[in-house]
PDB file of N, CA and C in Angstrom:
ATOM      1  N   UNK I   1      -3.548  -8.987   7.597  1.00  0.00           N
ATOM      2  CA  UNK I   1      -2.452  -9.780   7.085  1.00  0.00           C
ATOM      3  C   UNK I   1      -1.398  -8.846   6.485  1.00  0.00           C
ATOM      4  N   UNK I   2      -0.151  -9.267   6.559  1.00  0.00           N
ATOM      5  CA  UNK I   2       0.963  -8.464   6.065  1.00  0.00           C
ATOM      6  C   UNK I   2       1.691  -9.175   4.924  1.00  0.00           C
ATOM      7  N   UNK I   3       2.417  -8.374   4.181  1.00  0.00           N
ATOM      8  CA  UNK I   3       3.301  -8.892   3.148  1.00  0.00           C
ATOM      9  C   UNK I   3       4.646  -8.196   3.324  1.00  0.00           C
ATOM     10  N   UNK I   4       5.724  -8.951   3.239  1.00  0.00           N
ATOM     11  CA  UNK I   4       7.058  -8.357   3.388  1.00  0.00           C
ATOM     12  C   UNK I   4       7.444  -7.676   2.075  1.00  0.00           C
ATOM     13  N   UNK I   5       8.362  -6.723   2.151  1.00  0.00           N
ATOM     14  CA  UNK I   5       8.840  -6.097   0.916  1.00  0.00           C
ATOM     15  C   UNK I   5       9.408  -7.125  -0.071  1.00  0.00           C
ATOM     16  N   UNK I   6      10.119  -8.123   0.440  1.00  0.00           N
ATOM     17  CA  UNK I   6      10.711  -9.137  -0.442  1.00  0.00           C
ATOM     18  C   UNK I   6       9.622  -9.964  -1.127  1.00  0.00           C
ATOM     19  N   UNK I   7       8.590 -10.338  -0.377  1.00  0.00           N
ATOM     20  CA  UNK I   7       7.503 -11.120  -0.974  1.00  0.00           C
ATOM     21  C   UNK I   7       6.760 -10.295  -2.021  1.00  0.00           C
ATOM     22  N   UNK I   8       6.539  -9.019  -1.725  1.00  0.00           N
ATOM     23  CA  UNK I   8       5.878  -8.151  -2.699  1.00  0.00           C
ATOM     24  C   UNK I   8       6.716  -8.069  -3.972  1.00  0.00           C
ATOM     25  N   UNK I   9       8.013  -7.888  -3.834  1.00  0.00           N
ATOM     26  CA  UNK I   9       8.887  -7.825  -5.001  1.00  0.00           C
ATOM     27  C   UNK I   9       8.781  -9.113  -5.826  1.00  0.00           C
ATOM     28  N   UNK I  10       8.812 -10.257  -5.171  1.00  0.00           N
ATOM     29  CA  UNK I  10       8.718 -11.540  -5.872  1.00  0.00           C
ATOM     30  C   UNK I  10       7.394 -11.659  -6.616  1.00  0.00           C
ATOM     31  N   UNK I  11       6.308 -11.265  -5.967  1.00  0.00           N
ATOM     32  CA  UNK I  11       4.991 -11.382  -6.580  1.00  0.00           C
ATOM     33  C   UNK I  11       4.843 -10.414  -7.754  1.00  0.00           C
ATOM     34  N   UNK I  12       5.424  -9.219  -7.630  1.00  0.00           N
ATOM     35  CA  UNK I  12       5.390  -8.265  -8.741  1.00  0.00           C
ATOM     36  C   UNK I  12       6.230  -8.777  -9.916  1.00  0.00           C
ATOM     37  N   UNK I  13       7.408  -9.291  -9.616  1.00  0.00           N
ATOM     38  CA  UNK I  13       8.283  -9.809 -10.671  1.00  0.00           C
ATOM     39  C   UNK I  13       7.656 -11.006 -11.382  1.00  0.00           C
ATOM     40  N   UNK I  14       6.839 -11.759 -10.657  1.00  0.00           N
ATOM     41  CA  UNK I  14       6.158 -12.920 -11.243  1.00  0.00           C
ATOM     42  C   UNK I  14       4.953 -12.493 -12.088  1.00  0.00           C
ATOM     43  N   UNK I  15       4.652 -11.197 -12.061  1.00  0.00           N
ATOM     44  CA  UNK I  15       3.548 -10.692 -12.866  1.00  0.00           C
ATOM     45  C   UNK I  15       2.181 -10.878 -12.238  1.00  0.00           C
ATOM     46  N   UNK I  16       2.147 -11.137 -10.938  1.00  0.00           N
ATOM     47  CA  UNK I  16       0.868 -11.321 -10.263  1.00  0.00           C
ATOM     48  C   UNK I  16       0.032 -10.041 -10.344  1.00  0.00           C
ATOM     49  N   UNK I  17      -1.256 -10.205 -10.512  1.00  0.00           N
ATOM     50  CA  UNK I  17      -2.181  -9.078 -10.607  1.00  0.00           C
ATOM     51  C   UNK I  17      -2.497  -8.566  -9.204  1.00  0.00           C
ATOM     52  N   UNK I  18      -1.766  -7.555  -8.784  1.00  0.00           N
ATOM     53  CA  UNK I  18      -1.948  -6.946  -7.465  1.00  0.00           C
ATOM     54  C   UNK I  18      -2.429  -5.512  -7.644  1.00  0.00           C
ATOM     55  N   UNK I  19      -3.371  -5.095  -6.820  1.00  0.00           N
ATOM     56  CA  UNK I  19      -3.723  -3.677  -6.787  1.00  0.00           C
ATOM     57  C   UNK I  19      -2.894  -3.050  -5.670  1.00  0.00           C
ATOM     58  N   UNK I  20      -2.089  -2.056  -6.006  1.00  0.00           N
ATOM     59  CA  UNK I  20      -1.256  -1.357  -5.035  1.00  0.00           C
ATOM     60  C   UNK I  20      -1.930  -0.039  -4.700  1.00  0.00           C
ATOM     61  N   UNK I  21      -2.270   0.140  -3.418  1.00  0.00           N
ATOM     62  CA  UNK I  21      -2.963   1.352  -2.974  1.00  0.00           C
ATOM     63  C   UNK I  21      -2.103   2.046  -1.937  1.00  0.00           C
ATOM     64  N   UNK I  22      -1.657   3.240  -2.274  1.00  0.00           N
ATOM     65  CA  UNK I  22      -0.818   4.051  -1.393  1.00  0.00           C
ATOM     66  C   UNK I  22      -1.718   5.016  -0.633  1.00  0.00           C
ATOM     67  N   UNK I  23      -1.674   4.961   0.699  1.00  0.00           N
ATOM     68  CA  UNK I  23      -2.569   5.790   1.517  1.00  0.00           C
ATOM     69  C   UNK I  23      -1.856   6.999   2.133  1.00  0.00           C
ATOM     70  N   UNK I  24      -0.657   7.321   1.635  1.00  0.00           N
ATOM     71  CA  UNK I  24       0.058   8.490   2.146  1.00  0.00           C
ATOM     72  C   UNK I  24      -0.540   9.767   1.561  1.00  0.00           C
ATOM     73  N   UNK I  25       0.043  10.878   1.915  1.00  0.00           N
ATOM     74  CA  UNK I  25      -0.402  12.175   1.420  1.00  0.00           C
ATOM     75  C   UNK I  25       0.184  12.433   0.027  1.00  0.00           C
ATOM     76  N   UNK I  26      -0.474  13.283  -0.771  1.00  0.00           N
ATOM     77  CA  UNK I  26       0.004  13.545  -2.137  1.00  0.00           C
ATOM     78  C   UNK I  26       1.477  13.961  -2.219  1.00  0.00           C
ATOM     79  N   UNK I  27       1.949  14.785  -1.313  1.00  0.00           N
ATOM     80  CA  UNK I  27       3.346  15.223  -1.382  1.00  0.00           C
ATOM     81  C   UNK I  27       4.305  14.055  -1.150  1.00  0.00           C
ATOM     82  N   UNK I  28       3.922  13.114  -0.299  1.00  0.00           N
ATOM     83  CA  UNK I  28       4.751  11.928  -0.077  1.00  0.00           C
ATOM     84  C   UNK I  28       4.756  11.050  -1.330  1.00  0.00           C
ATOM     85  N   UNK I  29       3.573  10.856  -1.906  1.00  0.00           N
ATOM     86  CA  UNK I  29       3.427  10.039  -3.114  1.00  0.00           C
ATOM     87  C   UNK I  29       4.218  10.646  -4.267  1.00  0.00           C
ATOM     88  N   UNK I  30       4.156  11.974  -4.397  1.00  0.00           N
ATOM     89  CA  UNK I  30       4.890  12.653  -5.467  1.00  0.00           C
ATOM     90  C   UNK I  30       6.401  12.469  -5.308  1.00  0.00           C
ATOM     91  N   UNK I  31       6.859  12.396  -4.071  1.00  0.00           N
ATOM     92  CA  UNK I  31       8.287  12.244  -3.810  1.00  0.00           C
ATOM     93  C   UNK I  31       8.762  10.846  -4.203  1.00  0.00           C
ATOM     94  N   UNK I  32       7.982   9.840  -3.842  1.00  0.00           N
ATOM     95  CA  UNK I  32       8.336   8.462  -4.176  1.00  0.00           C
ATOM     96  C   UNK I  32       7.120   7.562  -4.024  1.00  0.00           C
ATOM     97  N   UNK I  33       7.018   6.602  -4.926  1.00  0.00           N
ATOM     98  CA  UNK I  33       5.964   5.593  -4.818  1.00  0.00           C
ATOM     99  C   UNK I  33       6.340   4.383  -5.656  1.00  0.00           C
ATOM    100  N   UNK I  34       5.725   3.274  -5.335  1.00  0.00           N
ATOM    101  CA  UNK I  34       5.972   2.066  -6.102  1.00  0.00           C
ATOM    102  C   UNK I  34       5.269   2.180  -7.449  1.00  0.00           C
ATOM    103  N   UNK I  35       5.930   1.801  -8.521  1.00  0.00           N
ATOM    104  CA  UNK I  35       5.304   1.870  -9.844  1.00  0.00           C
ATOM    105  C   UNK I  35       3.989   1.091  -9.868  1.00  0.00           C
ATOM    106  N   UNK I  36       3.001   1.687 -10.490  1.00  0.00           N
ATOM    107  CA  UNK I  36       1.699   1.034 -10.618  1.00  0.00           C
ATOM    108  C   UNK I  36       0.766   1.267  -9.458  1.00  0.00           C
ATOM    109  N   UNK I  37       1.236   1.954  -8.416  1.00  0.00           N
ATOM    110  CA  UNK I  37       0.366   2.189  -7.267  1.00  0.00           C
ATOM    111  C   UNK I  37      -0.549   3.383  -7.525  1.00  0.00           C
ATOM    112  N   UNK I  38      -1.706   3.342  -6.897  1.00  0.00           N
ATOM    113  CA  UNK I  38      -2.682   4.418  -6.993  1.00  0.00           C
ATOM    114  C   UNK I  38      -2.733   5.116  -5.638  1.00  0.00           C
ATOM    115  N   UNK I  39      -2.885   6.418  -5.660  1.00  0.00           N
ATOM    116  CA  UNK I  39      -2.928   7.205  -4.432  1.00  0.00           C
ATOM    117  C   UNK I  39      -4.369   7.377  -3.959  1.00  0.00           C
ATOM    118  N   UNK I  40      -4.645   6.892  -2.763  1.00  0.00           N
ATOM    119  CA  UNK I  40      -5.904   7.167  -2.067  1.00  0.00           C
ATOM    120  C   UNK I  40      -5.515   7.521  -0.635  1.00  0.00           C
ATOM    121  N   UNK I  41      -5.293   8.809  -0.353  1.00  0.00           N
ATOM    122  CA  UNK I  41      -4.870   9.193   0.999  1.00  0.00           C
ATOM    123  C   UNK I  41      -5.828   8.665   2.063  1.00  0.00           C
ATOM    124  N   UNK I  42      -5.281   8.317   3.207  1.00  0.00           N
ATOM    125  CA  UNK I  42      -6.073   7.744   4.285  1.00  0.00           C
ATOM    126  C   UNK I  42      -7.307   8.594   4.588  1.00  0.00           C
ATOM    127  N   UNK I  43      -7.159   9.913   4.581  1.00  0.00           N
ATOM    128  CA  UNK I  43      -8.273  10.806   4.867  1.00  0.00           C
ATOM    129  C   UNK I  43      -9.381  10.775   3.823  1.00  0.00           C
ATOM    130  N   UNK I  44      -9.097  10.238   2.647  1.00  0.00           N
ATOM    131  CA  UNK I  44     -10.092  10.146   1.577  1.00  0.00           C
ATOM    132  C   UNK I  44     -10.653   8.735   1.429  1.00  0.00           C
ATOM    133  N   UNK I  45     -10.161   7.815   2.208  1.00  0.00           N
ATOM    134  CA  UNK I  45     -10.505   6.408   2.029  1.00  0.00           C
ATOM    135  C   UNK I  45     -11.997   6.141   2.206  1.00  0.00           C
ATOM    136  N   UNK I  46     -12.633   6.775   3.167  1.00  0.00           N
ATOM    137  CA  UNK I  46     -14.058   6.518   3.415  1.00  0.00           C
ATOM    138  C   UNK I  46     -14.902   6.824   2.183  1.00  0.00           C
ATOM    139  N   UNK I  47     -14.595   7.917   1.493  1.00  0.00           N
ATOM    140  CA  UNK I  47     -15.413   8.272   0.323  1.00  0.00           C
ATOM    141  C   UNK I  47     -14.915   7.655  -0.974  1.00  0.00           C
ATOM    142  N   UNK I  48     -13.733   7.057  -0.940  1.00  0.00           N
ATOM    143  CA  UNK I  48     -13.184   6.447  -2.159  1.00  0.00           C
ATOM    144  C   UNK I  48     -13.019   4.927  -2.042  1.00  0.00           C
ATOM    145  N   UNK I  49     -13.625   4.344  -1.034  1.00  0.00           N
ATOM    146  CA  UNK I  49     -13.456   2.906  -0.777  1.00  0.00           C
ATOM    147  C   UNK I  49     -13.899   2.049  -1.954  1.00  0.00           C
ATOM    148  N   UNK I  50     -14.822   2.549  -2.762  1.00  0.00           N
ATOM    149  CA  UNK I  50     -15.293   1.761  -3.910  1.00  0.00           C
ATOM    150  C   UNK I  50     -14.194   1.561  -4.949  1.00  0.00           C
ATOM    151  N   UNK I  51     -13.106   2.315  -4.847  1.00  0.00           N
ATOM    152  CA  UNK I  51     -11.986   2.153  -5.780  1.00  0.00           C
ATOM    153  C   UNK I  51     -11.109   0.940  -5.424  1.00  0.00           C
ATOM    154  N   UNK I  52     -11.322   0.392  -4.231  1.00  0.00           N
ATOM    155  CA  UNK I  52     -10.576  -0.790  -3.808  1.00  0.00           C
ATOM    156  C   UNK I  52     -11.306  -2.019  -4.335  1.00  0.00           C
ATOM    157  N   UNK I  53     -10.606  -2.827  -5.104  1.00  0.00           N
ATOM    158  CA  UNK I  53     -11.281  -3.987  -5.679  1.00  0.00           C
ATOM    159  C   UNK I  53     -11.613  -5.021  -4.603  1.00  0.00           C
ATOM    160  N   UNK I  54     -12.665  -5.765  -4.872  1.00  0.00           N
ATOM    161  CA  UNK I  54     -13.134  -6.768  -3.917  1.00  0.00           C
ATOM    162  C   UNK I  54     -12.543  -8.143  -4.190  1.00  0.00           C
ATOM    163  N   UNK I  55     -12.043  -8.363  -5.397  1.00  0.00           N
ATOM    164  CA  UNK I  55     -11.461  -9.646  -5.781  1.00  0.00           C
ATOM    165  C   UNK I  55      -9.993  -9.434  -6.131  1.00  0.00           C
ATOM    166  N   UNK I  56      -9.165 -10.378  -5.767  1.00  0.00           N
ATOM    167  CA  UNK I  56      -7.743 -10.285  -6.051  1.00  0.00           C
ATOM    168  C   UNK I  56      -7.019  -9.522  -4.966  1.00  0.00           C
ATOM    169  N   UNK I  57      -5.737  -9.787  -4.780  1.00  0.00           N
ATOM    170  CA  UNK I  57      -4.969  -9.167  -3.704  1.00  0.00           C
ATOM    171  C   UNK I  57      -4.822  -7.655  -3.864  1.00  0.00           C
ATOM    172  N   UNK I  58      -4.985  -6.966  -2.747  1.00  0.00           N
ATOM    173  CA  UNK I  58      -4.787  -5.519  -2.666  1.00  0.00           C
ATOM    174  C   UNK I  58      -3.702  -5.284  -1.622  1.00  0.00           C
ATOM    175  N   UNK I  59      -2.637  -4.590  -2.013  1.00  0.00           N
ATOM    176  CA  UNK I  59      -1.548  -4.269  -1.093  1.00  0.00           C
ATOM    177  C   UNK I  59      -1.680  -2.797  -0.708  1.00  0.00           C
ATOM    178  N   UNK I  60      -1.817  -2.555   0.589  1.00  0.00           N
ATOM    179  CA  UNK I  60      -1.922  -1.198   1.125  1.00  0.00           C
ATOM    180  C   UNK I  60      -0.537  -0.737   1.555  1.00  0.00           C
ATOM    181  N   UNK I  61      -0.192   0.494   1.179  1.00  0.00           N
ATOM    182  CA  UNK I  61       1.173   0.994   1.341  1.00  0.00           C
ATOM    183  C   UNK I  61       1.156   2.368   2.005  1.00  0.00           C
ATOM    184  N   UNK I  62       2.098   2.586   2.926  1.00  0.00           N
ATOM    185  CA  UNK I  62       2.323   3.929   3.476  1.00  0.00           C
ATOM    186  C   UNK I  62       3.822   4.070   3.750  1.00  0.00           C
ATOM    187  N   UNK I  63       4.191   4.997   4.613  1.00  0.00           N
ATOM    188  CA  UNK I  63       5.608   5.246   4.878  1.00  0.00           C
ATOM    189  C   UNK I  63       6.245   4.122   5.701  1.00  0.00           C
ATOM    190  N   UNK I  64       5.623   3.771   6.845  1.00  0.00           N
ATOM    191  CA  UNK I  64       6.186   2.752   7.739  1.00  0.00           C
ATOM    192  C   UNK I  64       5.238   1.584   8.011  1.00  0.00           C
ATOM    193  N   UNK I  65       4.023   1.629   7.487  1.00  0.00           N
ATOM    194  CA  UNK I  65       3.081   0.534   7.688  1.00  0.00           C
ATOM    195  C   UNK I  65       1.972   0.815   8.684  1.00  0.00           C
ATOM    196  N   UNK I  66       2.000   1.988   9.322  1.00  0.00           N
ATOM    197  CA  UNK I  66       0.992   2.310  10.331  1.00  0.00           C
ATOM    198  C   UNK I  66      -0.315   2.758   9.678  1.00  0.00           C
ATOM    199  N   UNK I  67      -0.239   3.750   8.811  1.00  0.00           N
ATOM    200  CA  UNK I  67      -1.463   4.232   8.150  1.00  0.00           C
ATOM    201  C   UNK I  67      -2.091   3.155   7.281  1.00  0.00           C
ATOM    202  N   UNK I  68      -1.255   2.375   6.598  1.00  0.00           N
ATOM    203  CA  UNK I  68      -1.813   1.306   5.770  1.00  0.00           C
ATOM    204  C   UNK I  68      -2.467   0.234   6.644  1.00  0.00           C
ATOM    205  N   UNK I  69      -1.953   0.034   7.841  1.00  0.00           N
ATOM    206  CA  UNK I  69      -2.599  -0.880   8.787  1.00  0.00           C
ATOM    207  C   UNK I  69      -3.955  -0.353   9.227  1.00  0.00           C
ATOM    208  N   UNK I  70      -4.048   0.954   9.431  1.00  0.00           N
ATOM    209  CA  UNK I  70      -5.333   1.573   9.771  1.00  0.00           C
ATOM    210  C   UNK I  70      -6.303   1.428   8.606  1.00  0.00           C
ATOM    211  N   UNK I  71      -5.818   1.631   7.392  1.00  0.00           N
ATOM    212  CA  UNK I  71      -6.657   1.483   6.203  1.00  0.00           C
ATOM    213  C   UNK I  71      -7.165   0.055   6.086  1.00  0.00           C
ATOM    214  N   UNK I  72      -6.290  -0.911   6.336  1.00  0.00           N
ATOM    215  CA  UNK I  72      -6.682  -2.316   6.270  1.00  0.00           C
ATOM    216  C   UNK I  72      -7.793  -2.605   7.275  1.00  0.00           C
ATOM    217  N   UNK I  73      -7.625  -2.158   8.509  1.00  0.00           N
ATOM    218  CA  UNK I  73      -8.640  -2.400   9.539  1.00  0.00           C
ATOM    219  C   UNK I  73      -9.971  -1.766   9.149  1.00  0.00           C
ATOM    220  N   UNK I  74      -9.926  -0.546   8.651  1.00  0.00           N
ATOM    221  CA  UNK I  74     -11.146   0.141   8.234  1.00  0.00           C
ATOM    222  C   UNK I  74     -11.849  -0.624   7.108  1.00  0.00           C
ATOM    223  N   UNK I  75     -11.098  -0.968   6.059  1.00  0.00           N
ATOM    224  CA  UNK I  75     -11.696  -1.641   4.909  1.00  0.00           C
ATOM    225  C   UNK I  75     -12.214  -3.027   5.271  1.00  0.00           C
ATOM    226  N   UNK I  76     -11.545  -3.694   6.168  1.00  0.00           N
ATOM    227  CA  UNK I  76     -11.989  -5.024   6.595  1.00  0.00           C
ATOM    228  C   UNK I  76     -13.273  -4.919   7.417  1.00  0.00           C
ATOM    229  N   UNK I  77     -13.298  -4.012   8.386  1.00  0.00           N
ATOM    230  CA  UNK I  77     -14.443  -3.932   9.307  1.00  0.00           C
ATOM    231  C   UNK I  77     -15.639  -3.202   8.723  1.00  0.00           C
ATOM    232  N   UNK I  78     -15.406  -2.144   7.964  1.00  0.00           N
ATOM    233  CA  UNK I  78     -16.521  -1.351   7.415  1.00  0.00           C
ATOM    234  C   UNK I  78     -17.025  -1.845   6.075  1.00  0.00           C
ATOM    235  N   UNK I  79     -16.135  -2.482   5.306  1.00  0.00           N
ATOM    236  CA  UNK I  79     -16.511  -2.891   3.950  1.00  0.00           C
ATOM    237  C   UNK I  79     -16.401  -4.397   3.723  1.00  0.00           C
ATOM    238  N   UNK I  80     -15.968  -5.126   4.747  1.00  0.00           N
ATOM    239  CA  UNK I  80     -15.931  -6.578   4.669  1.00  0.00           C
ATOM    240  C   UNK I  80     -14.903  -7.155   3.716  1.00  0.00           C
ATOM    241  N   UNK I  81     -13.894  -6.384   3.366  1.00  0.00           N
ATOM    242  CA  UNK I  81     -12.874  -6.874   2.430  1.00  0.00           C
ATOM    243  C   UNK I  81     -11.898  -7.809   3.143  1.00  0.00           C
ATOM    244  N   UNK I  82     -11.638  -8.953   2.527  1.00  0.00           N
ATOM    245  CA  UNK I  82     -10.713  -9.914   3.124  1.00  0.00           C
ATOM    246  C   UNK I  82      -9.552 -10.250   2.187  1.00  0.00           C
ATOM    247  N   UNK I  83      -9.330  -9.387   1.199  1.00  0.00           N
ATOM    248  CA  UNK I  83      -8.275  -9.599   0.199  1.00  0.00           C
ATOM    249  C   UNK I  83      -7.130  -8.592   0.368  1.00  0.00           C
ATOM    250  N   UNK I  84      -6.963  -8.081   1.582  1.00  0.00           N
ATOM    251  CA  UNK I  84      -6.037  -6.980   1.836  1.00  0.00           C
ATOM    252  C   UNK I  84      -4.735  -7.448   2.466  1.00  0.00           C
ATOM    253  N   UNK I  85      -3.643  -6.824   2.042  1.00  0.00           N
ATOM    254  CA  UNK I  85      -2.317  -7.071   2.607  1.00  0.00           C
ATOM    255  C   UNK I  85      -1.682  -5.726   2.947  1.00  0.00           C
ATOM    256  N   UNK I  86      -1.054  -5.640   4.108  1.00  0.00           N
ATOM    257  CA  UNK I  86      -0.354  -4.426   4.527  1.00  0.00           C
ATOM    258  C   UNK I  86       1.135  -4.623   4.248  1.00  0.00           C
ATOM    259  N   UNK I  87       1.745  -3.696   3.508  1.00  0.00           N
ATOM    260  CA  UNK I  87       3.184  -3.775   3.255  1.00  0.00           C
ATOM    261  C   UNK I  87       3.925  -3.505   4.563  1.00  0.00           C
ATOM    262  N   UNK I  88       4.519  -4.543   5.129  1.00  0.00           N
ATOM    263  CA  UNK I  88       5.221  -4.435   6.409  1.00  0.00           C
ATOM    264  C   UNK I  88       6.402  -3.473   6.284  1.00  0.00           C
ATOM    265  N   UNK I  89       6.380  -2.428   7.099  1.00  0.00           N
ATOM    266  CA  UNK I  89       7.465  -1.449   7.091  1.00  0.00           C
ATOM    267  C   UNK I  89       7.330  -0.370   6.036  1.00  0.00           C
ATOM    268  N   UNK I  90       6.312  -0.474   5.174  1.00  0.00           N
ATOM    269  CA  UNK I  90       6.022   0.548   4.182  1.00  0.00           C
ATOM    270  C   UNK I  90       7.135   0.780   3.173  1.00  0.00           C
ATOM    271  N   UNK I  91       7.074   1.954   2.537  1.00  0.00           N
ATOM    272  CA  UNK I  91       8.075   2.269   1.505  1.00  0.00           C
ATOM    273  C   UNK I  91       9.471   2.414   2.104  1.00  0.00           C
ATOM    274  N   UNK I  92       9.535   2.731   3.394  1.00  0.00           N
ATOM    275  CA  UNK I  92      10.837   2.824   4.049  1.00  0.00           C
ATOM    276  C   UNK I  92      11.525   1.454   4.040  1.00  0.00           C
ATOM    277  N   UNK I  93      10.792   0.411   4.409  1.00  0.00           N
ATOM    278  CA  UNK I  93      11.351  -0.941   4.395  1.00  0.00           C
ATOM    279  C   UNK I  93      11.657  -1.387   2.973  1.00  0.00           C
ATOM    280  N   UNK I  94      10.803  -0.991   2.028  1.00  0.00           N
ATOM    281  CA  UNK I  94      11.064  -1.317   0.619  1.00  0.00           C
ATOM    282  C   UNK I  94      12.428  -0.765   0.205  1.00  0.00           C
ATOM    283  N   UNK I  95      12.691   0.487   0.569  1.00  0.00           N
ATOM    284  CA  UNK I  95      13.959   1.120   0.211  1.00  0.00           C
ATOM    285  C   UNK I  95      15.142   0.406   0.868  1.00  0.00           C
ATOM    286  N   UNK I  96      14.999   0.019   2.123  1.00  0.00           N
ATOM    287  CA  UNK I  96      16.104  -0.605   2.844  1.00  0.00           C
ATOM    288  C   UNK I  96      16.326  -2.062   2.445  1.00  0.00           C
ATOM    289  N   UNK I  97      15.260  -2.772   2.117  1.00  0.00           N
ATOM    290  CA  UNK I  97      15.361  -4.219   1.917  1.00  0.00           C
ATOM    291  C   UNK I  97      15.323  -4.674   0.457  1.00  0.00           C
ATOM    292  N   UNK I  98      14.774  -3.833  -0.424  1.00  0.00           N
ATOM    293  CA  UNK I  98      14.557  -4.271  -1.812  1.00  0.00           C
ATOM    294  C   UNK I  98      15.270  -3.389  -2.825  1.00  0.00           C
ATOM    295  N   UNK I  99      15.066  -2.075  -2.716  1.00  0.00           N
ATOM    296  CA  UNK I  99      15.547  -1.167  -3.751  1.00  0.00           C
ATOM    297  C   UNK I  99      16.379  -0.039  -3.139  1.00  0.00           C
ATOM    298  N   UNK I 100      17.685  -0.211  -3.177  1.00  0.00           N
ATOM    299  CA  UNK I 100      18.578   0.767  -2.557  1.00  0.00           C
ATOM    300  C   UNK I 100      18.507   2.137  -3.230  1.00  0.00           C
ATOM    301  N   UNK I 101      17.986   2.215  -4.445  1.00  0.00           N
ATOM    302  CA  UNK I 101      17.856   3.492  -5.145  1.00  0.00           C
ATOM    303  C   UNK I 101      16.530   4.201  -4.843  1.00  0.00           C
ATOM    304  N   UNK I 102      15.653   3.533  -4.119  1.00  0.00           N
ATOM    305  CA  UNK I 102      14.350   4.122  -3.794  1.00  0.00           C
ATOM    306  C   UNK I 102      14.550   5.233  -2.767  1.00  0.00           C
ATOM    307  N   UNK I 103      13.946   6.414  -2.983  1.00  0.00           N
ATOM    308  CA  UNK I 103      14.146   7.528  -2.048  1.00  0.00           C
ATOM    309  C   UNK I 103      13.688   7.212  -0.626  1.00  0.00           C
ATOM    310  N   UNK I 104      14.460   7.694   0.344  1.00  0.00           N
ATOM    311  CA  UNK I 104      14.129   7.536   1.760  1.00  0.00           C
ATOM    312  C   UNK I 104      13.890   8.917   2.333  1.00  0.00           C
ATOM    313  N   UNK I 105      12.882   9.028   3.166  1.00  0.00           N
ATOM    314  CA  UNK I 105      12.610  10.317   3.821  1.00  0.00           C
ATOM    315  C   UNK I 105      12.185  10.102   5.249  1.00  0.00           C
TER     316      UNK I 105
END
């Protein structure tokens, strides 16, 4: 399942309890990330999957939505999680559609 940047913004502004998990590489995360997100690079996901909560919405984030989609598929099939949302278009779409001041790379 996906979530649009606009829907994510609305849910964050409403104060919804979302776990934001960024699966990009540390250098990408250091350059820009959504406030409150935690970094779990895709390559570390298998050994750090227990950090993903089982209850409540979890939004997976990457640059364009591809790696976070891979993370979603892995967590759903290997760990049975059904509370996952992929940020459609990733941080790039967030910058273009929600926050014009958000860094683009």
